[in-house]
């Protein structure tokens, strides 16, 4: 315990600017370079091209788009989005939970080998990749990522009891990131979104389970280790709160520093009935306004990193609610969550885009046709990676 406290104290000193170790030194961010100043050519190109792309519109993203849909699983070439819009999403979301423990499949049953192939295919077509990580609890809690035991984060910080374990997890992630190769042998750029929804109260890295200082050290160590020790230089780093902040200060309470973040984002879902409440439109709009202002000051990208209305009972949700909520904000992308189909654990259908025959089909096609929504063919033309 004494060890943990003294280490935390040490990293707090570090965060306040004392150069105790390389990973914690707050460097001045260079505007035209991503947080990782040694990022690969393609990663820098993506970062800089997205800054320009936001003027034209926002990319549409979908989690696990290529591996399964509401009524199919592992049929190569299929995509619920493509079957309606005639084009793939511009952003593909993937999830690494389980990789840290060398599982063959992630927590939703997606084999990492297949994931790698699909990442390569999406990238080859000109799409953009983002990856989240529902890491299990380092304390071995049965609820996995969804455990909120206070002290879990503290236990993996440098010098603490589970630090070695945490390094071994990052070793697995690094191996995976470095194995993502394009046809020229180049590393595929990835928007890495670790510790997402960090201001919520449901994961072990959330607000109720660690202090802001612990969170910042966790972030900075993670990035330092991947970048400097494992030489992973194909990542852009996504700071991703949940949708519960009311002010810019709240959004930034756990922000680990301009030198370690590339994109500012939050997750927010529609839960109430949009016919009865305009909470979603108003809230998202005002929160996008706040992060856009911060991003303008800090020269960062922005996104609505996860959203959706499960099962789409309000059939014009995409054009009348989501598009309205984003409004004129110049964000890089919006991503909806996965089309799992019937979910045994939840005992209900779990999906966020319509599929052929769904009542929201026509509205999704209209959303696709909006001038400022960008799908894969739109972004392929932009040559985001420099070619
Ligand atoms: C949640 C649900 C879960 C899933 C998790 C990680 O929002 O979709 O079923 O396991 O994300 O992908």
Short mmCIF file of C-alpha atoms and ligand atoms in Angstrom, two decimals:
data_model
loop_
_atom_site.label_atom_id
_atom_site.label_comp_id
_atom_site.label_asym_id
_atom_site.label_seq_id
_atom_site.Cartn_x
_atom_site.Cartn_y
_atom_site.Cartn_z
CA UNK A 1 0.00 0.00 0.00
CA UNK A 2 2.79 2.41 0.98
CA UNK A 3 4.42 1.54 -2.27
CA UNK A 4 1.27 2.39 -4.23
CA UNK A 5 0.81 5.71 -2.43
CA UNK A 6 4.40 6.74 -2.90
CA UNK A 7 4.19 5.85 -6.54
CA UNK A 8 1.01 7.79 -7.05
CA UNK A 9 2.65 10.76 -5.34
CA UNK A 10 5.59 10.38 -7.66
CA UNK A 11 3.37 10.39 -10.75
CA UNK A 12 1.40 13.36 -9.50
CA UNK A 13 4.69 15.25 -9.26
CA UNK A 14 5.45 14.09 -12.73
CA UNK A 15 2.13 15.33 -14.02
CA UNK A 16 2.76 18.72 -12.57
CA UNK A 17 5.79 19.02 -14.78
CA UNK A 18 8.77 17.52 -12.98
CA UNK A 19 10.76 15.42 -15.42
CA UNK A 20 10.92 12.26 -13.33
CA UNK A 21 10.54 9.93 -16.27
CA UNK A 22 10.12 10.32 -19.97
CA UNK A 23 6.52 9.17 -20.13
CA UNK A 24 5.19 11.81 -17.87
CA UNK A 25 6.96 14.83 -19.26
CA UNK A 26 4.32 17.18 -20.54
CA UNK A 27 5.63 18.16 -23.92
CA UNK A 28 4.22 20.93 -26.02
CA UNK A 29 2.03 19.45 -28.71
CA UNK A 30 3.12 20.29 -32.25
CA UNK A 31 0.01 21.34 -34.16
CA UNK A 32 0.75 19.51 -37.40
CA UNK A 33 1.87 16.31 -35.73
CA UNK A 34 -0.23 13.78 -33.85
CA UNK A 35 0.44 13.10 -30.17
CA UNK A 36 2.99 10.53 -31.25
CA UNK A 37 5.60 12.71 -32.93
CA UNK A 38 7.15 9.54 -34.38
CA UNK A 39 3.86 8.48 -35.99
CA UNK A 40 4.17 6.78 -39.38
CA UNK A 41 3.74 8.76 -42.58
CA UNK A 42 0.26 7.31 -43.17
CA UNK A 43 -0.82 8.08 -39.60
CA UNK A 44 0.29 11.70 -39.92
CA UNK A 45 -1.48 11.93 -43.29
CA UNK A 46 -4.71 10.59 -41.80
CA UNK A 47 -4.48 13.00 -38.87
CA UNK A 48 -3.89 16.03 -41.08
CA UNK A 49 -6.37 15.05 -43.81
CA UNK A 50 -9.15 14.58 -41.29
CA UNK A 51 -8.68 18.14 -40.13
CA UNK A 52 -9.56 19.25 -43.66
CA UNK A 53 -12.25 16.65 -44.26
CA UNK A 54 -14.48 17.94 -41.45
CA UNK A 55 -15.28 20.99 -43.61
CA UNK A 56 -16.98 18.66 -46.13
CA UNK A 57 -18.88 16.49 -43.71
CA UNK A 58 -18.66 13.73 -41.13
CA UNK A 59 -17.84 10.07 -41.66
CA UNK A 60 -20.35 7.43 -40.71
CA UNK A 61 -19.02 4.53 -38.65
CA UNK A 62 -20.36 1.18 -37.49
CA UNK A 63 -18.99 -1.24 -34.89
CA UNK A 64 -18.22 -4.80 -36.11
CA UNK A 65 -19.82 -3.94 -39.46
CA UNK A 66 -18.12 -6.64 -41.53
CA UNK A 67 -18.32 -9.67 -39.25
CA UNK A 68 -22.03 -9.95 -38.55
CA UNK A 69 -25.39 -8.27 -39.00
CA UNK A 70 -28.80 -8.70 -37.46
CA UNK A 71 -29.59 -11.82 -39.55
CA UNK A 72 -26.18 -13.15 -40.61
CA UNK A 73 -22.78 -14.05 -39.23
CA UNK A 74 -19.39 -14.39 -40.90
CA UNK A 75 -20.49 -14.15 -44.55
CA UNK A 76 -17.62 -12.50 -46.30
CA UNK A 77 -18.43 -9.27 -48.15
CA UNK A 78 -21.69 -8.62 -46.26
CA UNK A 79 -22.54 -5.51 -44.26
CA UNK A 80 -25.98 -4.37 -43.06
CA UNK A 81 -24.95 -0.82 -43.94
CA UNK A 82 -23.88 -1.70 -47.48
CA UNK A 83 -27.02 -3.70 -48.09
CA UNK A 84 -29.07 -0.54 -47.56
CA UNK A 85 -26.83 2.30 -48.64
CA UNK A 86 -24.93 0.53 -51.40
CA UNK A 87 -21.69 1.49 -49.67
CA UNK A 88 -19.71 0.45 -46.63
CA UNK A 89 -19.32 2.76 -43.62
CA UNK A 90 -16.33 5.08 -43.75
CA UNK A 91 -15.28 4.15 -40.21
CA UNK A 92 -15.00 0.61 -38.87
CA UNK A 93 -15.11 0.08 -35.12
CA UNK A 94 -13.40 -2.99 -33.63
CA UNK A 95 -12.98 -4.21 -30.08
CA UNK A 96 -10.01 -5.86 -28.38
CA UNK A 97 -11.47 -7.06 -25.04
CA UNK A 98 -9.92 -10.49 -24.39
CA UNK A 99 -6.75 -9.94 -26.40
CA UNK A 100 -4.91 -8.90 -23.23
CA UNK A 101 -5.35 -12.45 -21.91
CA UNK A 102 -4.36 -14.04 -25.22
CA UNK A 103 -7.89 -15.20 -26.02
CA UNK A 104 -8.50 -16.17 -29.64
CA UNK A 105 -11.82 -14.35 -29.75
CA UNK A 106 -12.88 -11.04 -28.25
CA UNK A 107 -15.59 -10.72 -25.62
CA UNK A 108 -18.25 -10.67 -28.34
CA UNK A 109 -16.94 -13.81 -30.03
CA UNK A 110 -15.04 -12.15 -32.89
CA UNK A 111 -11.83 -14.06 -33.70
CA UNK A 112 -8.84 -11.70 -33.71
CA UNK A 113 -7.50 -13.33 -36.87
CA UNK A 114 -10.69 -12.46 -38.75
CA UNK A 115 -10.68 -8.99 -37.23
CA UNK A 116 -7.19 -8.40 -38.58
CA UNK A 117 -8.25 -9.47 -42.09
CA UNK A 118 -11.32 -7.23 -42.01
CA UNK A 119 -9.25 -4.31 -40.76
CA UNK A 120 -6.89 -4.85 -43.68
CA UNK A 121 -9.77 -5.01 -46.16
CA UNK A 122 -11.48 -1.85 -44.89
CA UNK A 123 -8.21 0.05 -44.91
CA UNK A 124 -7.35 -1.17 -48.43
CA UNK A 125 -10.66 0.28 -49.65
CA UNK A 126 -9.79 3.63 -48.04
CA UNK A 127 -11.79 3.29 -44.80
CA UNK A 128 -10.78 4.41 -41.32
CA UNK A 129 -10.24 2.09 -38.34
CA UNK A 130 -11.04 2.75 -34.68
CA UNK A 131 -10.45 0.30 -31.85
CA UNK A 132 -11.88 0.15 -28.32
CA UNK A 133 -10.77 -2.08 -25.46
CA UNK A 134 -13.14 -3.54 -22.85
CA UNK A 135 -10.18 -4.91 -20.92
CA UNK A 136 -11.03 -7.39 -18.19
CA UNK A 137 -10.48 -6.42 -14.55
CA UNK A 138 -6.80 -6.62 -13.56
CA UNK A 139 -8.09 -7.89 -10.19
CA UNK A 140 -9.81 -10.79 -11.94
CA UNK A 141 -13.30 -9.60 -10.99
CA UNK A 142 -15.95 -11.76 -12.70
CA UNK A 143 -17.76 -8.77 -14.19
CA UNK A 144 -14.68 -8.02 -16.28
CA UNK A 145 -14.52 -4.48 -17.67
CA UNK A 146 -17.80 -3.74 -15.87
CA UNK A 147 -16.30 -4.09 -12.38
CA UNK A 148 -16.02 -0.86 -10.40
CA UNK A 149 -13.79 -1.84 -7.50
CA UNK A 150 -12.03 1.31 -6.37
CA UNK A 151 -8.27 0.87 -6.54
CA UNK A 152 -8.15 -1.25 -9.68
CA UNK A 153 -6.45 1.48 -11.67
CA UNK A 154 -4.08 2.23 -8.78
CA UNK A 155 -3.07 -1.44 -8.78
CA UNK A 156 -1.67 -1.33 -12.33
CA UNK A 157 0.24 1.95 -12.16
CA UNK A 158 4.05 1.88 -12.16
CA UNK A 159 5.37 0.19 -9.06
CA UNK A 160 2.00 -1.21 -8.00
CA UNK A 161 1.10 -4.84 -7.50
CA UNK A 162 -0.46 -5.51 -10.91
CA UNK A 163 1.80 -3.32 -12.98
CA UNK A 164 3.68 -6.22 -14.51
CA UNK A 165 0.41 -7.83 -15.51
CA UNK A 166 -0.70 -4.60 -17.14
CA UNK A 167 2.54 -4.38 -19.13
CA UNK A 168 1.95 -7.91 -20.36
CA UNK A 169 -1.52 -6.82 -21.55
CA UNK A 170 -0.02 -3.92 -23.44
CA UNK A 171 2.51 -6.31 -24.98
CA UNK A 172 -0.42 -8.23 -26.50
CA UNK A 173 -2.03 -5.05 -27.78
CA UNK A 174 1.24 -3.84 -29.25
CA UNK A 175 1.72 -7.15 -31.04
CA UNK A 176 -1.74 -6.82 -32.57
CA UNK A 177 -1.34 -3.17 -33.60
CA UNK A 178 2.01 -3.91 -35.21
CA UNK A 179 0.54 -6.88 -37.07
CA UNK A 180 -1.96 -4.67 -38.90
CA UNK A 181 -0.18 -4.25 -42.21
CA UNK A 182 -1.30 -2.74 -45.51
CA UNK A 183 -0.30 -4.09 -48.92
CA UNK A 184 2.91 -2.03 -48.96
CA UNK A 185 3.98 -3.46 -45.64
CA UNK A 186 3.03 -0.23 -43.86
CA UNK A 187 1.35 -0.26 -40.44
CA UNK A 188 -2.36 0.54 -40.70
CA UNK A 189 -3.29 3.72 -38.78
CA UNK A 190 -5.80 3.22 -35.98
CA UNK A 191 -7.81 5.60 -33.82
CA UNK A 192 -7.20 3.90 -30.47
CA UNK A 193 -9.97 4.61 -27.96
CA UNK A 194 -8.81 3.15 -24.65
CA UNK A 195 -10.69 3.69 -21.38
CA UNK A 196 -13.78 4.90 -23.18
CA UNK A 197 -16.70 6.41 -21.23
CA UNK A 198 -14.16 7.32 -18.56
CA UNK A 199 -16.51 9.74 -16.82
CA UNK A 200 -19.20 7.08 -16.32
CA UNK A 201 -19.62 4.79 -13.32
CA UNK A 202 -19.61 1.29 -14.84
CA UNK A 203 -16.03 0.33 -15.84
CA UNK A 204 -13.00 -0.17 -13.60
CA UNK A 205 -11.35 2.93 -15.17
CA UNK A 206 -14.43 5.14 -14.63
CA UNK A 207 -14.80 8.23 -12.49
CA UNK A 208 -16.12 6.46 -9.43
CA UNK A 209 -13.29 3.92 -9.37
CA UNK A 210 -10.16 6.10 -9.62
CA UNK A 211 -9.00 9.65 -9.02
CA UNK A 212 -8.34 12.07 -11.90
CA UNK A 213 -4.60 11.84 -11.16
CA UNK A 214 -4.62 8.05 -11.30
CA UNK A 215 -6.52 8.14 -14.56
CA UNK A 216 -4.08 10.59 -16.12
CA UNK A 217 -1.11 8.48 -15.07
CA UNK A 218 -2.80 5.38 -16.49
CA UNK A 219 -3.32 7.13 -19.82
CA UNK A 220 0.14 8.62 -20.00
CA UNK A 221 1.84 5.39 -19.01
CA UNK A 222 -0.20 3.39 -21.54
CA UNK A 223 0.75 5.70 -24.34
CA UNK A 224 4.38 5.95 -23.26
CA UNK A 225 4.69 2.17 -23.12
CA UNK A 226 3.10 1.50 -26.51
CA UNK A 227 4.97 4.31 -28.19
CA UNK A 228 8.41 4.29 -26.61
CA UNK A 229 8.89 0.76 -25.34
CA UNK A 230 6.92 -1.18 -27.96
CA UNK A 231 7.57 1.20 -30.88
CA UNK A 232 3.94 1.31 -31.93
CA UNK A 233 3.63 4.36 -34.16
CA UNK A 234 0.37 3.77 -36.01
CA UNK A 235 -2.00 5.06 -33.33
CA UNK A 236 -4.01 8.24 -32.97
CA UNK A 237 -5.33 8.62 -29.42
CA UNK A 238 -9.02 9.22 -28.70
CA UNK A 239 -10.07 10.83 -25.41
CA UNK A 240 -13.61 9.58 -24.90
CA UNK A 241 -15.88 10.52 -22.00
CA UNK A 242 -19.45 9.40 -21.52
CA UNK A 243 -22.28 11.76 -22.34
CA UNK A 244 -22.79 13.09 -18.83
CA UNK A 245 -20.71 16.28 -18.80
CA UNK A 246 -22.45 19.63 -18.43
CA UNK A 247 -19.49 21.96 -18.84
CA UNK A 248 -16.13 22.09 -20.60
CA UNK A 249 -14.42 21.83 -17.21
CA UNK A 250 -16.24 18.58 -16.48
CA UNK A 251 -15.30 17.19 -19.88
CA UNK A 252 -11.65 18.02 -19.19
CA UNK A 253 -11.48 16.96 -15.55
CA UNK A 254 -9.53 13.78 -16.41
CA UNK A 255 -7.95 15.01 -19.65
CA UNK A 256 -4.38 13.67 -19.64
CA UNK A 257 -2.76 16.45 -21.70
CA UNK A 258 -2.56 17.99 -25.16
CA UNK A 259 0.61 16.08 -25.90
CA UNK A 260 -1.09 12.68 -25.52
CA UNK A 261 -4.48 13.15 -27.21
CA UNK A 262 -5.48 13.52 -30.88
CA UNK A 263 -9.25 13.44 -30.86
CA UNK A 264 -11.88 14.59 -28.35
CA UNK A 265 -15.11 12.63 -28.14
CA UNK A 266 -17.91 11.26 -26.00
CA UNK A 267 -20.45 8.42 -26.16
CA UNK A 268 -24.17 9.13 -25.83
CA UNK A 269 -27.17 6.98 -26.70
CA UNK A 270 -30.85 7.70 -27.21
CA UNK A 271 -32.82 5.98 -24.43
CA UNK A 272 -36.01 7.98 -24.18
CA UNK A 273 -38.65 8.37 -26.90
CA UNK A 274 -37.65 11.11 -29.34
CA UNK A 275 -41.34 11.72 -30.10
CA UNK A 276 -41.81 12.86 -26.49
CA UNK A 277 -38.48 14.42 -25.60
CA UNK A 278 -35.86 16.42 -27.44
CA UNK A 279 -33.22 15.62 -24.83
CA UNK A 280 -30.96 13.81 -27.30
CA UNK A 281 -30.92 16.53 -29.98
CA UNK A 282 -30.41 19.34 -27.48
CA UNK A 283 -27.88 17.58 -25.35
CA UNK A 284 -25.71 16.21 -28.14
CA UNK A 285 -25.82 19.52 -29.90
CA UNK A 286 -24.66 21.47 -26.88
CA UNK A 287 -21.99 18.89 -25.96
CA UNK A 288 -20.63 18.85 -29.51
CA UNK A 289 -20.52 22.64 -29.23
CA UNK A 290 -18.39 22.37 -26.07
CA UNK A 291 -15.93 19.84 -27.45
CA UNK A 292 -15.67 21.77 -30.73
CA UNK A 293 -14.65 24.88 -28.81
CA UNK A 294 -12.05 22.96 -26.84
CA UNK A 295 -10.81 21.27 -30.01
CA UNK A 296 -10.46 24.63 -31.77
CA UNK A 297 -8.33 25.94 -28.89
CA UNK A 298 -6.22 22.81 -28.69
CA UNK A 299 -6.15 22.01 -32.41
CA UNK A 300 -7.67 18.52 -31.98
CA UNK A 301 -10.11 16.40 -33.98
CA UNK A 302 -13.61 15.61 -32.67
CA UNK A 303 -16.16 12.80 -32.93
CA UNK A 304 -19.35 11.34 -31.51
CA UNK A 305 -17.51 8.12 -30.79
CA UNK A 306 -20.50 5.88 -29.96
CA UNK A 307 -24.18 6.46 -30.31
CA UNK A 308 -27.42 4.87 -31.47
CA UNK A 309 -31.03 4.11 -30.72
CA UNK A 310 -31.34 0.39 -30.08
CA UNK A 311 -33.71 -1.34 -32.57
CA UNK A 312 -34.67 2.07 -34.05
CA UNK A 313 -38.28 2.14 -32.89
CA UNK A 314 -38.42 5.75 -34.09
CA UNK A 315 -37.96 5.06 -37.77
CA UNK A 316 -36.70 8.49 -38.86
CA UNK A 317 -34.07 8.60 -36.12
CA UNK A 318 -31.13 8.95 -38.49
CA UNK A 319 -32.31 12.00 -40.43
CA UNK A 320 -34.55 13.69 -37.87
CA UNK A 321 -32.68 13.05 -34.67
CA UNK A 322 -29.04 12.13 -35.25
CA UNK A 323 -28.42 14.45 -38.22
CA UNK A 324 -30.16 17.26 -36.36
CA UNK A 325 -28.18 16.62 -33.19
CA UNK A 326 -24.90 16.89 -35.11
CA UNK A 327 -26.22 19.92 -36.99
CA UNK A 328 -23.46 22.11 -38.33
CA UNK A 329 -20.75 20.90 -35.99
CA UNK A 330 -17.61 20.00 -37.90
CA UNK A 331 -16.87 16.61 -36.43
CA UNK A 332 -14.75 13.88 -38.03
CA UNK A 333 -17.13 11.01 -37.49
CA UNK A 334 -20.13 9.54 -35.76
CA UNK A 335 -20.20 5.83 -35.01
CA UNK A 336 -23.20 3.67 -34.12
CA UNK A 337 -22.82 0.50 -32.11
CA UNK A 338 -23.01 -3.11 -33.27
CA UNK A 339 -25.75 -5.13 -35.00
CA UNK A 340 -25.61 -8.15 -32.78
CA UNK A 341 -29.16 -9.39 -33.45
CA UNK A 342 -30.86 -11.28 -30.63
CA UNK A 343 -28.71 -11.04 -27.52
CA UNK A 344 -29.18 -13.97 -25.13
CA UNK A 345 -27.65 -12.13 -22.18
CA UNK A 346 -29.85 -9.07 -22.68
CA UNK A 347 -32.92 -11.09 -23.78
CA UNK A 348 -33.67 -8.64 -26.56
CA UNK A 349 -32.62 -7.57 -30.03
CA UNK A 350 -29.42 -5.50 -29.89
CA UNK A 351 -28.68 -3.51 -33.09
CA UNK A 352 -28.21 0.10 -34.17
CA UNK A 353 -28.55 0.31 -37.96
CA UNK A 354 -31.57 -0.89 -39.89
CA UNK A 355 -31.25 -3.89 -42.20
CA UNK A 356 -33.12 -4.88 -45.37
CA UNK A 357 -36.83 -5.00 -44.56
CA UNK A 358 -36.59 -2.90 -41.35
CA UNK A 359 -39.02 0.02 -41.03
CA UNK A 360 -36.16 2.53 -40.80
CA UNK A 361 -34.63 1.39 -44.10
CA UNK A 362 -35.73 4.36 -46.23
CA UNK A 363 -34.68 6.88 -43.62
CA UNK A 364 -31.21 5.38 -43.44
CA UNK A 365 -30.92 5.69 -47.24
CA UNK A 366 -31.90 9.36 -46.92
CA UNK A 367 -29.25 9.79 -44.24
CA UNK A 368 -26.69 8.23 -46.59
CA UNK A 369 -27.75 10.68 -49.32
CA UNK A 370 -27.30 13.79 -47.14
CA UNK A 371 -24.56 15.93 -48.55
CA UNK A 372 -22.53 16.02 -45.37
CA UNK A 373 -22.58 12.30 -44.45
CA UNK A 374 -19.51 10.49 -45.74
CA UNK A 375 -19.38 6.77 -46.42
CA UNK A 376 -16.48 4.68 -47.66
CA UNK A 377 -16.50 5.67 -51.33
CA UNK A 378 -16.57 9.36 -50.35
CA UNK A 379 -13.51 9.03 -48.15
CA UNK A 380 -11.64 6.72 -50.55
CA UNK A 381 -11.64 9.65 -52.98
CA UNK A 382 -9.96 11.80 -50.36
CA UNK A 383 -6.89 9.54 -50.18
CA UNK A 384 -6.72 10.00 -46.44
CA UNK A 385 -3.46 8.07 -46.11
CA UNK A 386 -1.65 10.09 -48.72
CA UNK A 387 -2.36 7.75 -51.66
C1 LIG B 1 -21.85 -3.31 -25.18
C2 LIG B 1 -22.79 -4.39 -25.70
C3 LIG B 1 -22.22 -5.70 -25.22
C4 LIG B 1 -20.77 -5.87 -25.69
C5 LIG B 1 -19.93 -4.66 -25.33
C6 LIG B 1 -18.52 -4.74 -25.90
O1 LIG B 1 -22.34 -2.07 -25.40
O2 LIG B 1 -22.86 -4.38 -27.09
O3 LIG B 1 -23.01 -6.75 -25.73
O4 LIG B 1 -20.20 -7.02 -25.13
O5 LIG B 1 -20.56 -3.50 -25.77
O6 LIG B 1 -18.52 -4.77 -27.30
#
